[in-house]
Amino acid sequence: MTAGQTAGVLGANRLAVGPGRDGAEPHYHALSTEIFYVLDGTLEFLLGDRIETVAAGALVVVRQRLPHAFGAAAGTVAELLAVLTPGVERFGYFRRLARVQHGLEPFGGLRAEQDRYDVHFVDAGHWSSLRAAR
């Protein structure tokens, strides 16, 4: 559901993340709060400087400007619903992100769109090292 379909009140996306794969690099939203509902599997969330592991049925609320990331736990496929409020039209962002994940576009291209999509990337080193240690 796009923000345009809800008059900007929210944007919602259903996502599937493969076993042990990252769903999003560390980033924050300057304008919106993001809500995640885990539909299936187990996810690891970076919330600031800590990792929380959550299973199906869990709800995670990420306030504005809190750096966060998420990925499926090793050995599990995870599905989640992500809601951003107020909504920011991010259809183009998810289209480009899919291209990055399939090697069709460099990740750096998304950095130029940070303000447009309210997705502000932060250093991924901490997230990567915490995930590797698990």
GROMACS .gro file of N, CA, C and O in nm:
model
  536
    1MET      N    1   0.085  -0.116   0.000
    1MET     CA    2   0.000   0.000   0.000
    1MET      C    3   0.090   0.123   0.000
    1MET      O    4   0.178   0.135   0.085
    2THR      N    5   0.072   0.211  -0.094
    2THR     CA    6   0.157   0.328  -0.102
    2THR      C    7   0.103   0.443  -0.020
    2THR      O    8  -0.016   0.447   0.013
    3ALA      N    9   0.190   0.537   0.011
    3ALA     CA   10   0.148   0.655   0.086
    3ALA      C   11   0.044   0.733   0.008
    3ALA      O   12  -0.046   0.793   0.066
    4GLY      N   13   0.053   0.730  -0.124
    4GLY     CA   14  -0.045   0.798  -0.207
    4GLY      C   15  -0.184   0.741  -0.191
    4GLY      O   16  -0.283   0.812  -0.194
    5GLN      N   17  -0.194   0.610  -0.171
    5GLN     CA   18  -0.323   0.545  -0.153
    5GLN      C   19  -0.385   0.576  -0.017
    5GLN      O   20  -0.503   0.555   0.003
    6THR      N   21  -0.306   0.624   0.077
    6THR     CA   22  -0.357   0.654   0.211
    6THR      C   23  -0.352   0.805   0.240
    6THR      O   24  -0.356   0.845   0.356
    7ALA      N   25  -0.339   0.885   0.136
    7ALA     CA   26  -0.329   1.031   0.150
    7ALA      C   27  -0.212   1.071   0.240
    7ALA      O   28  -0.218   1.169   0.311
    8GLY      N   29  -0.105   0.992   0.237
    8GLY     CA   30   0.015   1.024   0.313
    8GLY      C   31   0.013   0.987   0.459
    8GLY      O   32   0.110   1.011   0.531
    9VAL      N   33  -0.096   0.928   0.507
    9VAL     CA   34  -0.105   0.891   0.649
    9VAL      C   35  -0.005   0.781   0.683
    9VAL      O   36   0.057   0.783   0.788
   10LEU      N   37   0.012   0.684   0.592
   10LEU     CA   38   0.106   0.576   0.615
   10LEU      C   39   0.143   0.512   0.482
   10LEU      O   40   0.077   0.532   0.381
   11GLY      N   41   0.249   0.435   0.486
   11GLY     CA   42   0.288   0.349   0.376
   11GLY      C   43   0.312   0.212   0.437
   11GLY      O   44   0.363   0.202   0.548
   12ALA      N   45   0.272   0.107   0.367
   12ALA     CA   46   0.288  -0.028   0.422
   12ALA      C   47   0.344  -0.121   0.316
   12ALA      O   48   0.308  -0.111   0.198
   13ASN      N   49   0.433  -0.209   0.359
   13ASN     CA   50   0.495  -0.307   0.269
   13ASN      C   51   0.506  -0.441   0.339
   13ASN      O   52   0.542  -0.446   0.457
   14ARG      N   53   0.478  -0.545   0.266
   14ARG     CA   54   0.502  -0.681   0.316
   14ARG      C   55   0.632  -0.728   0.254
   14ARG      O   56   0.651  -0.718   0.132
   15LEU      N   57   0.722  -0.778   0.336
   15LEU     CA   58   0.855  -0.817   0.290
   15LEU      C   59   0.886  -0.961   0.331
   15LEU      O   60   0.845  -1.005   0.439
   16ALA      N   61   0.961  -1.031   0.246
   16ALA     CA   62   1.013  -1.163   0.278
   16ALA      C   63   1.165  -1.153   0.273
   16ALA      O   64   1.221  -1.091   0.182
   17VAL      N   65   1.231  -1.213   0.372
   17VAL     CA   66   1.376  -1.207   0.382
   17VAL      C   67   1.428  -1.351   0.392
   17VAL      O   68   1.384  -1.427   0.478
   18GLY      N   69   1.522  -1.385   0.304
   18GLY     CA   70   1.577  -1.520   0.301
   18GLY      C   71   1.662  -1.552   0.424
   18GLY      O   72   1.705  -1.462   0.496
   19PRO      N   73   1.688  -1.680   0.449
   19PRO     CA   74   1.763  -1.722   0.567
   19PRO      C   75   1.896  -1.649   0.584
   19PRO      O   76   1.980  -1.650   0.494
   20GLY      N   77   1.911  -1.583   0.698
   20GLY     CA   78   2.035  -1.513   0.729
   20GLY      C   79   2.061  -1.388   0.648
   20GLY      O   80   2.165  -1.324   0.665
   21ARG      N   81   1.970  -1.349   0.561
   21ARG     CA   82   1.990  -1.233   0.473
   21ARG      C   83   1.947  -1.105   0.543
   21ARG      O   84   1.857  -1.103   0.626
   22ASP      N   85   2.013  -0.995   0.506
   22ASP     CA   86   1.973  -0.864   0.555
   22ASP      C   87   1.851  -0.816   0.477
   22ASP      O   88   1.842  -0.833   0.355
   23GLY      N   89   1.758  -0.754   0.550
   23GLY     CA   90   1.641  -0.694   0.486
   23GLY      C   91   1.661  -0.547   0.461
   23GLY      O   92   1.604  -0.491   0.368
   24ALA      N   93   1.743  -0.483   0.544
   24ALA     CA   94   1.772  -0.340   0.528
   24ALA      C   95   1.906  -0.309   0.594
   24ALA      O   96   1.934  -0.358   0.702
   25GLU      N   97   1.985  -0.229   0.527
   25GLU     CA   98   2.110  -0.179   0.584
   25GLU      C   99   2.076  -0.078   0.694
   25GLU      O  100   1.966  -0.020   0.694
   26PRO      N  101   2.168  -0.050   0.786
   26PRO     CA  102   2.141   0.049   0.890
   26PRO      C  103   2.106   0.186   0.832
   26PRO      O  104   2.174   0.236   0.741
   27HIS      N  105   1.997   0.241   0.884
   27HIS     CA  106   1.947   0.370   0.836
   27HIS      C  107   1.855   0.428   0.943
   27HIS      O  108   1.824   0.362   1.042
   28TYR      N  109   1.812   0.550   0.921
   28TYR     CA  110   1.710   0.610   1.006
   28TYR      C  111   1.615   0.689   0.918
   28TYR      O  112   1.644   0.717   0.801
   29HIS      N  113   1.501   0.725   0.976
   29HIS     CA  114   1.402   0.809   0.908
   29HIS      C  115   1.390   0.938   0.987
   29HIS      O  116   1.363   0.935   1.108
   30ALA      N  117   1.413   1.050   0.922
   30ALA     CA  118   1.405   1.180   0.989
   30ALA      C  119   1.262   1.223   1.012
   30ALA      O  120   1.233   1.296   1.106
   31LEU      N  121   1.170   1.179   0.926
   31LEU     CA  122   1.033   1.229   0.930
   31LEU      C  123   0.930   1.131   0.984
   31LEU      O  124   0.820   1.171   1.019
   32SER      N  125   0.963   1.004   0.988
   32SER     CA  126   0.862   0.903   1.016
   32SER      C  127   0.902   0.806   1.126
   32SER      O  128   1.020   0.784   1.151
   33THR      N  129   0.801   0.746   1.186
   33THR     CA  130   0.817   0.633   1.276
   33THR      C  131   0.788   0.508   1.193
   33THR      O  132   0.700   0.509   1.107
   34GLU      N  133   0.863   0.400   1.219
   34GLU     CA  134   0.842   0.276   1.144
   34GLU      C  135   0.800   0.166   1.241
   34GLU      O  136   0.856   0.153   1.349
   35ILE      N  137   0.701   0.091   1.199
   35ILE     CA  138   0.647  -0.017   1.280
   35ILE      C  139   0.664  -0.147   1.200
   35ILE      O  140   0.628  -0.152   1.082
   36PHE      N  141   0.718  -0.249   1.266
   36PHE     CA  142   0.738  -0.379   1.202
   36PHE      C  143   0.655  -0.482   1.277
   36PHE      O  144   0.661  -0.489   1.400
   37TYR      N  145   0.581  -0.564   1.204
   37TYR     CA  146   0.510  -0.677   1.263
   37TYR      C  147   0.565  -0.803   1.197
   37TYR      O  148   0.561  -0.816   1.074
   38VAL      N  149   0.620  -0.893   1.276
   38VAL     CA  150   0.679  -1.015   1.224
   38VAL      C  151   0.568  -1.117   1.200
   38VAL      O  152   0.502  -1.162   1.293
   39LEU      N  153   0.549  -1.152   1.074
   39LEU     CA  154   0.444  -1.245   1.035
   39LEU      C  155   0.487  -1.390   1.048
   39LEU      O  156   0.408  -1.477   1.084
   40ASP      N  157   0.616  -1.417   1.017
   40ASP     CA  158   0.665  -1.555   1.019
   40ASP      C  159   0.817  -1.554   1.036
   40ASP      O  160   0.884  -1.460   0.993
   41GLY      N  161   0.870  -1.657   1.096
   41GLY     CA  162   1.015  -1.668   1.112
   41GLY      C  163   1.068  -1.587   1.228
   41GLY      O  164   0.994  -1.544   1.317
   42THR      N  165   1.199  -1.564   1.225
   42THR     CA  166   1.267  -1.489   1.330
   42THR      C  167   1.354  -1.383   1.265
   42THR      O  168   1.426  -1.411   1.170
   43LEU      N  169   1.347  -1.262   1.318
   43LEU     CA  170   1.425  -1.150   1.267
   43LEU      C  171   1.518  -1.097   1.373
   43LEU      O  172   1.487  -1.103   1.493
   44GLU      N  173   1.630  -1.044   1.328
   44GLU     CA  174   1.721  -0.970   1.415
   44GLU      C  175   1.710  -0.824   1.376
   44GLU      O  176   1.717  -0.790   1.257
   45PHE      N  177   1.691  -0.738   1.475
   45PHE     CA  178   1.681  -0.594   1.453
   45PHE      C  179   1.796  -0.523   1.522
   45PHE      O  180   1.824  -0.551   1.639
   46LEU      N  181   1.859  -0.435   1.450
   46LEU     CA  182   1.952  -0.339   1.511
   46LEU      C  183   1.866  -0.221   1.552
   46LEU      O  184   1.795  -0.163   1.470
   47LEU      N  185   1.871  -0.186   1.679
   47LEU     CA  186   1.798  -0.071   1.733
   47LEU      C  187   1.898   0.015   1.808
   47LEU      O  188   1.935  -0.017   1.922
   48GLY      N  189   1.946   0.118   1.741
   48GLY     CA  190   2.053   0.198   1.800
   48GLY      C  191   2.181   0.120   1.798
   48GLY      O  192   2.235   0.091   1.692
   49ASP      N  193   2.229   0.077   1.916
   49ASP     CA  194   2.356   0.003   1.922
   49ASP      C  195   2.339  -0.140   1.972
   49ASP      O  196   2.435  -0.206   2.008
   50ARG      N  197   2.215  -0.189   1.976
   50ARG     CA  198   2.193  -0.326   2.025
   50ARG      C  199   2.111  -0.406   1.924
   50ARG      O  200   2.039  -0.349   1.842
   51ILE      N  201   2.122  -0.537   1.934
   51ILE     CA  202   2.042  -0.626   1.849
   51ILE      C  203   1.937  -0.694   1.935
   51ILE      O  204   1.966  -0.743   2.044
   52GLU      N  205   1.815  -0.695   1.884
   52GLU     CA  206   1.703  -0.766   1.947
   52GLU      C  207   1.659  -0.876   1.850
   52GLU      O  208   1.644  -0.850   1.731
   53THR      N  209   1.636  -0.996   1.901
   53THR     CA  210   1.585  -1.105   1.820
   53THR      C  211   1.437  -1.120   1.851
   53THR      O  212   1.398  -1.129   1.967
   54VAL      N  213   1.355  -1.122   1.745
   54VAL     CA  214   1.210  -1.130   1.764
   54VAL      C  215   1.151  -1.235   1.671
   54VAL      O  216   1.199  -1.257   1.560
   55ALA      N  217   1.048  -1.303   1.721
   55ALA     CA  218   0.984  -1.411   1.646
   55ALA      C  219   0.846  -1.367   1.597
   55ALA      O  220   0.798  -1.258   1.630
   56ALA      N  221   0.784  -1.454   1.522
   56ALA     CA  222   0.651  -1.428   1.467
   56ALA      C  223   0.557  -1.381   1.578
   56ALA      O  224   0.559  -1.433   1.689
   57GLY      N  225   0.479  -1.279   1.546
   57GLY     CA  226   0.385  -1.222   1.641
   57GLY      C  227   0.438  -1.100   1.713
   57GLY      O  228   0.364  -1.031   1.781
   58ALA      N  229   0.567  -1.071   1.698
   58ALA     CA  230   0.627  -0.957   1.767
   58ALA      C  231   0.604  -0.828   1.689
   58ALA      O  232   0.596  -0.828   1.566
   59LEU      N  233   0.597  -0.720   1.763
   59LEU     CA  234   0.582  -0.586   1.707
   59LEU      C  235   0.702  -0.504   1.752
   59LEU      O  236   0.736  -0.503   1.870
   60VAL      N  237   0.767  -0.437   1.657
   60VAL     CA  238   0.883  -0.352   1.686
   60VAL      C  239   0.850  -0.212   1.637
   60VAL      O  240   0.813  -0.194   1.521
   61VAL      N  241   0.863  -0.113   1.725
   61VAL     CA  242   0.837   0.027   1.689
   61VAL      C  243   0.970   0.102   1.692
   61VAL      O  244   1.042   0.097   1.793
   62VAL      N  245   1.001   0.169   1.582
   62VAL     CA  246   1.126   0.243   1.569
   62VAL      C  247   1.092   0.391   1.554
   62VAL      O  248   1.034   0.433   1.454
   63ARG      N  249   1.130   0.469   1.653
   63ARG     CA  250   1.098   0.612   1.651
   63ARG      C  251   1.186   0.685   1.549
   63ARG      O  252   1.289   0.634   1.503
   64GLN      N  253   1.145   0.806   1.516
   64GLN     CA  254   1.222   0.890   1.424
   64GLN      C  255   1.366   0.902   1.470
   64GLN      O  256   1.394   0.908   1.588
   65ARG      N  257   1.455   0.901   1.373
   65ARG     CA  258   1.599   0.923   1.391
   65ARG      C  259   1.673   0.812   1.464
   65ARG      O  260   1.792   0.825   1.491
   66LEU      N  261   1.608   0.702   1.499
   66LEU     CA  262   1.678   0.590   1.562
   66LEU      C  263   1.737   0.501   1.452
   66LEU      O  264   1.664   0.444   1.372
   67PRO      N  265   1.870   0.489   1.447
   67PRO     CA  266   1.930   0.399   1.348
   67PRO      C  267   1.882   0.256   1.370
   67PRO      O  268   1.879   0.208   1.483
   68HIS      N  269   1.845   0.192   1.261
   68HIS     CA  270   1.794   0.056   1.270
   68HIS      C  271   1.825  -0.021   1.141
   68HIS      O  272   1.854   0.038   1.037
   69ALA      N  273   1.819  -0.152   1.153
   69ALA     CA  274   1.836  -0.244   1.041
   69ALA      C  275   1.765  -0.372   1.081
   69ALA      O  276   1.731  -0.391   1.198
   70PHE      N  277   1.745  -0.461   0.985
   70PHE     CA  278   1.687  -0.590   1.019
   70PHE      C  279   1.732  -0.695   0.919
   70PHE      O  280   1.770  -0.664   0.807
   71GLY      N  281   1.727  -0.819   0.964
   71GLY     CA  282   1.761  -0.932   0.880
   71GLY      C  283   1.706  -1.060   0.940
   71GLY      O  284   1.680  -1.066   1.060
   72ALA      N  285   1.687  -1.159   0.855
   72ALA     CA  286   1.638  -1.288   0.902
   72ALA      C  287   1.748  -1.358   0.982
   72ALA      O  288   1.865  -1.348   0.949
   73ALA      N  289   1.707  -1.426   1.086
   73ALA     CA  290   1.803  -1.505   1.163
   73ALA      C  291   1.852  -1.621   1.077
   73ALA      O  292   1.783  -1.664   0.984
   74ALA      N  293   1.970  -1.669   1.108
   74ALA     CA  294   2.027  -1.782   1.033
   74ALA      C  295   1.931  -1.900   1.035
   74ALA      O  296   1.870  -1.931   1.137
   75GLY      N  297   1.912  -1.962   0.919
   75GLY     CA  298   1.830  -2.082   0.911
   75GLY      C  299   1.681  -2.059   0.905
   75GLY      O  300   1.605  -2.155   0.908
   76THR      N  301   1.636  -1.934   0.898
   76THR     CA  302   1.492  -1.909   0.893
   76THR      C  303   1.459  -1.804   0.788
   76THR      O  304   1.529  -1.705   0.773
   77VAL      N  305   1.353  -1.830   0.715
   77VAL     CA  306   1.295  -1.729   0.626
   77VAL      C  307   1.203  -1.647   0.713
   77VAL      O  308   1.134  -1.700   0.799
   78ALA      N  309   1.204  -1.517   0.695
   78ALA     CA  310   1.118  -1.431   0.776
   78ALA      C  311   1.029  -1.346   0.686
   78ALA      O  312   1.071  -1.303   0.579
   79GLU      N  313   0.908  -1.325   0.731
   79GLU     CA  314   0.816  -1.236   0.662
   79GLU      C  315   0.770  -1.131   0.762
   79GLU      O  316   0.750  -1.160   0.880
   80LEU      N  317   0.757  -1.008   0.714
   80LEU     CA  318   0.716  -0.901   0.802
   80LEU      C  319   0.634  -0.798   0.729
   80LEU      O  320   0.637  -0.789   0.606
   81LEU      N  321   0.560  -0.723   0.805
   81LEU     CA  322   0.485  -0.609   0.756
   81LEU      C  323   0.554  -0.486   0.812
   81LEU      O  324   0.577  -0.478   0.934
   82ALA      N  325   0.590  -0.393   0.725
   82ALA     CA  326   0.655  -0.268   0.767
   82ALA      C  327   0.560  -0.153   0.736
   82ALA      O  328   0.511  -0.140   0.623
   83VAL      N  329   0.534  -0.071   0.838
   83VAL     CA  330   0.445   0.045   0.823
   83VAL      C  331   0.522   0.169   0.861
   83VAL      O  332   0.583   0.174   0.969
   84LEU      N  333   0.521   0.267   0.774
   84LEU     CA  334   0.589   0.394   0.797
   84LEU      C  335   0.482   0.501   0.811
   84LEU      O  336   0.392   0.512   0.727
   85THR      N  337   0.489   0.580   0.921
   85THR     CA  338   0.390   0.684   0.940
   85THR      C  339   0.455   0.811   0.995
   85THR      O  340   0.537   0.802   1.087
   86PRO      N  341   0.427   0.928   0.942
   86PRO     CA  342   0.344   0.946   0.822
   86PRO      C  343   0.411   0.881   0.703
   86PRO      O  344   0.532   0.858   0.701
   87GLY      N  345   0.331   0.854   0.604
   87GLY     CA  346   0.378   0.784   0.486
   87GLY      C  347   0.467   0.872   0.398
   87GLY      O  348   0.447   0.992   0.388
   88VAL      N  349   0.565   0.809   0.340
   88VAL     CA  350   0.651   0.871   0.241
   88VAL      C  351   0.641   0.781   0.119
   88VAL      O  352   0.653   0.659   0.132
   89GLU      N  353   0.618   0.837   0.004
   89GLU     CA  354   0.607   0.757  -0.118
   89GLU      C  355   0.742   0.691  -0.146
   89GLU      O  356   0.838   0.759  -0.179
   90ARG      N  357   0.749   0.559  -0.126
   90ARG     CA  358   0.877   0.488  -0.140
   90ARG      C  359   0.871   0.372  -0.239
   90ARG      O  360   0.957   0.286  -0.240
   91PHE      N  361   0.773   0.372  -0.327
   91PHE     CA  362   0.764   0.265  -0.426
   91PHE      C  363   0.893   0.260  -0.508
   91PHE      O  364   0.950   0.154  -0.531
   92GLY      N  365   0.939   0.376  -0.551
   92GLY     CA  366   1.062   0.384  -0.631
   92GLY      C  367   1.183   0.335  -0.553
   92GLY      O  368   1.273   0.273  -0.608
   93TYR      N  369   1.185   0.361  -0.423
   93TYR     CA  370   1.295   0.315  -0.339
   93TYR      C  371   1.301   0.163  -0.338
   93TYR      O  372   1.406   0.104  -0.358
   94PHE      N  373   1.187   0.096  -0.315
   94PHE     CA  374   1.186  -0.050  -0.310
   94PHE      C  375   1.218  -0.111  -0.446
   94PHE      O  376   1.281  -0.215  -0.454
   95ARG      N  377   1.176  -0.046  -0.553
   95ARG     CA  378   1.210  -0.093  -0.687
   95ARG      C  379   1.362  -0.088  -0.706
   95ARG      O  380   1.422  -0.182  -0.754
   96ARG      N  381   1.424   0.024  -0.667
   96ARG     CA  382   1.569   0.038  -0.681
   96ARG      C  383   1.643  -0.057  -0.587
   96ARG      O  384   1.745  -0.113  -0.623
   97LEU      N  385   1.591  -0.075  -0.466
   97LEU     CA  386   1.654  -0.166  -0.371
   97LEU      C  387   1.658  -0.308  -0.427
   97LEU      O  388   1.758  -0.379  -0.413
   98ALA      N  389   1.552  -0.351  -0.492
   98ALA     CA  390   1.550  -0.484  -0.554
   98ALA      C  391   1.658  -0.493  -0.662
   98ALA      O  392   1.725  -0.597  -0.675
   99ARG      N  393   1.677  -0.387  -0.737
   99ARG     CA  394   1.781  -0.386  -0.840
   99ARG      C  395   1.920  -0.397  -0.777
   99ARG      O  396   2.006  -0.468  -0.829
  100VAL      N  397   1.940  -0.330  -0.663
  100VAL     CA  398   2.067  -0.338  -0.592
  100VAL      C  399   2.090  -0.481  -0.544
  100VAL      O  400   2.198  -0.538  -0.562
  101GLN      N  401   1.988  -0.541  -0.485
  101GLN     CA  402   2.001  -0.676  -0.431
  101GLN      C  403   2.030  -0.780  -0.539
  101GLN      O  404   2.088  -0.884  -0.511
  102HIS      N  405   1.990  -0.752  -0.663
  102HIS     CA  406   2.015  -0.844  -0.773
  102HIS      C  407   2.138  -0.806  -0.855
  102HIS      O  408   2.163  -0.860  -0.962
  103GLY      N  409   2.217  -0.710  -0.803
  103GLY     CA  410   2.340  -0.671  -0.869
  103GLY      C  411   2.323  -0.590  -0.996
  103GLY      O  412   2.416  -0.578  -1.075
  104LEU      N  413   2.204  -0.533  -1.017
  104LEU     CA  414   2.177  -0.457  -1.138
  104LEU      C  415   2.204  -0.308  -1.122
  104LEU      O  416   2.200  -0.233  -1.220
  105GLU      N  417   2.230  -0.267  -1.001
  105GLU     CA  418   2.253  -0.125  -0.972
  105GLU      C  419   2.342  -0.117  -0.847
  105GLU      O  420   2.324  -0.197  -0.755
  106PRO      N  421   2.435  -0.023  -0.842
  106PRO     CA  422   2.519  -0.011  -0.722
  106PRO      C  423   2.441   0.049  -0.604
  106PRO      O  424   2.352   0.132  -0.623
  107PHE      N  425   2.475   0.005  -0.483
  107PHE     CA  426   2.409   0.056  -0.363
  107PHE      C  427   2.426   0.207  -0.351
  107PHE      O  428   2.336   0.277  -0.305
  108GLY      N  429   2.540   0.258  -0.394
  108GLY     CA  430   2.567   0.402  -0.383
  108GLY      C  431   2.462   0.489  -0.449
  108GLY      O  432   2.440   0.603  -0.409
  109GLY      N  433   2.393   0.437  -0.548
  109GLY     CA  434   2.288   0.514  -0.615
  109GLY      C  435   2.174   0.549  -0.522
  109GLY      O  436   2.108   0.652  -0.540
  110LEU      N  437   2.149   0.466  -0.423
  110LEU     CA  438   2.041   0.495  -0.327
  110LEU      C  439   2.078   0.611  -0.235
  110LEU      O  440   1.989   0.682  -0.187
  111ARG      N  441   2.206   0.629  -0.211
  111ARG     CA  442   2.249   0.738  -0.122
  111ARG      C  443   2.206   0.874  -0.175
  111ARG      O  444   2.174   0.964  -0.098
  112ALA      N  445   2.203   0.890  -0.305
  112ALA     CA  446   2.163   1.017  -0.365
  112ALA      C  447   2.014   1.044  -0.345
  112ALA      O  448   1.970   1.158  -0.361
  113GLU      N  449   1.939   0.943  -0.308
  113GLU     CA  450   1.794   0.955  -0.292
  113GLU      C  451   1.750   0.958  -0.145
  113GLU      O  452   1.632   0.943  -0.115
  114GLN      N  453   1.843   0.976  -0.052
  114GLN     CA  454   1.811   0.966   0.090
  114GLN      C  455   1.700   1.064   0.134
  114GLN      O  456   1.608   1.025   0.205
  115ASP      N  457   1.709   1.187   0.093
  115ASP     CA  458   1.608   1.285   0.133
  115ASP      C  459   1.473   1.256   0.068
  115ASP      O  460   1.369   1.268   0.133
  116ARG      N  461   1.475   1.218  -0.058
  116ARG     CA  462   1.351   1.191  -0.131
  116ARG      C  463   1.268   1.082  -0.063
  116ARG      O  464   1.147   1.092  -0.052
  117TYR      N  465   1.336   0.975  -0.019
  117TYR     CA  466   1.266   0.860   0.039
  117TYR      C  467   1.273   0.857   0.192
  117TYR      O  468   1.221   0.764   0.252
  118ASP      N  469   1.334   0.957   0.254
  118ASP     CA  470   1.351   0.962   0.399
  118ASP      C  471   1.414   0.833   0.452
  118ASP      O  472   1.371   0.775   0.551
  119VAL      N  473   1.517   0.788   0.382
  119VAL     CA  474   1.597   0.673   0.424
  119VAL      C  475   1.741   0.722   0.427
  119VAL      O  476   1.804   0.736   0.323
  120HIS      N  477   1.791   0.750   0.547
  120HIS     CA  478   1.924   0.809   0.565
  120HIS      C  479   2.018   0.700   0.617
  120HIS      O  480   2.004   0.656   0.731
  121PHE      N  481   2.111   0.658   0.533
  121PHE     CA  482   2.199   0.548   0.566
  121PHE      C  483   2.308   0.590   0.664
  121PHE      O  484   2.356   0.702   0.660
  122VAL      N  485   2.342   0.496   0.753
  122VAL     CA  486   2.449   0.516   0.851
  122VAL      C  487   2.550   0.403   0.836
  122VAL      O  488   2.526   0.306   0.764
  123ASP      N  489   2.661   0.412   0.907
  123ASP     CA  490   2.768   0.313   0.898
  123ASP      C  491   2.714   0.172   0.927
  123ASP      O  492   2.647   0.150   1.029
  124ALA      N  493   2.744   0.079   0.839
  124ALA     CA  494   2.696  -0.058   0.853
  124ALA      C  495   2.793  -0.149   0.926
  124ALA      O  496   2.762  -0.265   0.952
  125GLY      N  497   2.911  -0.100   0.962
  125GLY     CA  498   3.013  -0.184   1.024
  125GLY      C  499   2.967  -0.249   1.153
  125GLY      O  500   2.990  -0.368   1.175
  126HIS      N  501   2.903  -0.173   1.239
  126HIS     CA  502   2.856  -0.224   1.368
  126HIS      C  503   2.753  -0.336   1.348
  126HIS      O  504   2.762  -0.442   1.410
  127TRP      N  505   2.659  -0.314   1.260
  127TRP     CA  506   2.555  -0.413   1.227
  127TRP      C  507   2.619  -0.540   1.174
  127TRP      O  508   2.589  -0.650   1.218
  128SER      N  509   2.710  -0.525   1.080
  128SER     CA  510   2.776  -0.641   1.019
  128SER      C  511   2.853  -0.722   1.123
  128SER      O  512   2.847  -0.845   1.124
  129SER      N  513   2.924  -0.655   1.212
  129SER     CA  514   3.004  -0.728   1.311
  129SER      C  515   2.914  -0.796   1.414
  129SER      O  516   2.942  -0.908   1.456
  130LEU      N  517   2.805  -0.731   1.453
  130LEU     CA  518   2.713  -0.794   1.548
  130LEU      C  519   2.645  -0.916   1.485
  130LEU      O  520   2.630  -1.020   1.551
  131ARG      N  521   2.607  -0.906   1.359
  131ARG     CA  522   2.542  -1.018   1.291
  131ARG      C  523   2.639  -1.135   1.274
  131ARG      O  524   2.603  -1.250   1.291
  132ALA      N  525   2.764  -1.103   1.242
  132ALA     CA  526   2.864  -1.208   1.221
  132ALA      C  527   2.894  -1.283   1.350
  132ALA      O  528   2.925  -1.403   1.347
  133ALA      N  529   2.882  -1.215   1.463
  133ALA     CA  530   2.914  -1.276   1.592
  133ALA      C  531   2.802  -1.369   1.641
  133ALA      O  532   2.823  -1.445   1.733
  134ARG      N  533   2.686  -1.363   1.580
  134ARG     CA  534   2.572  -1.443   1.626
  134ARG      C  535   2.574  -1.581   1.569
  134ARG      O  536   2.607  -1.621   1.474
   0.00000   0.00000   0.00000
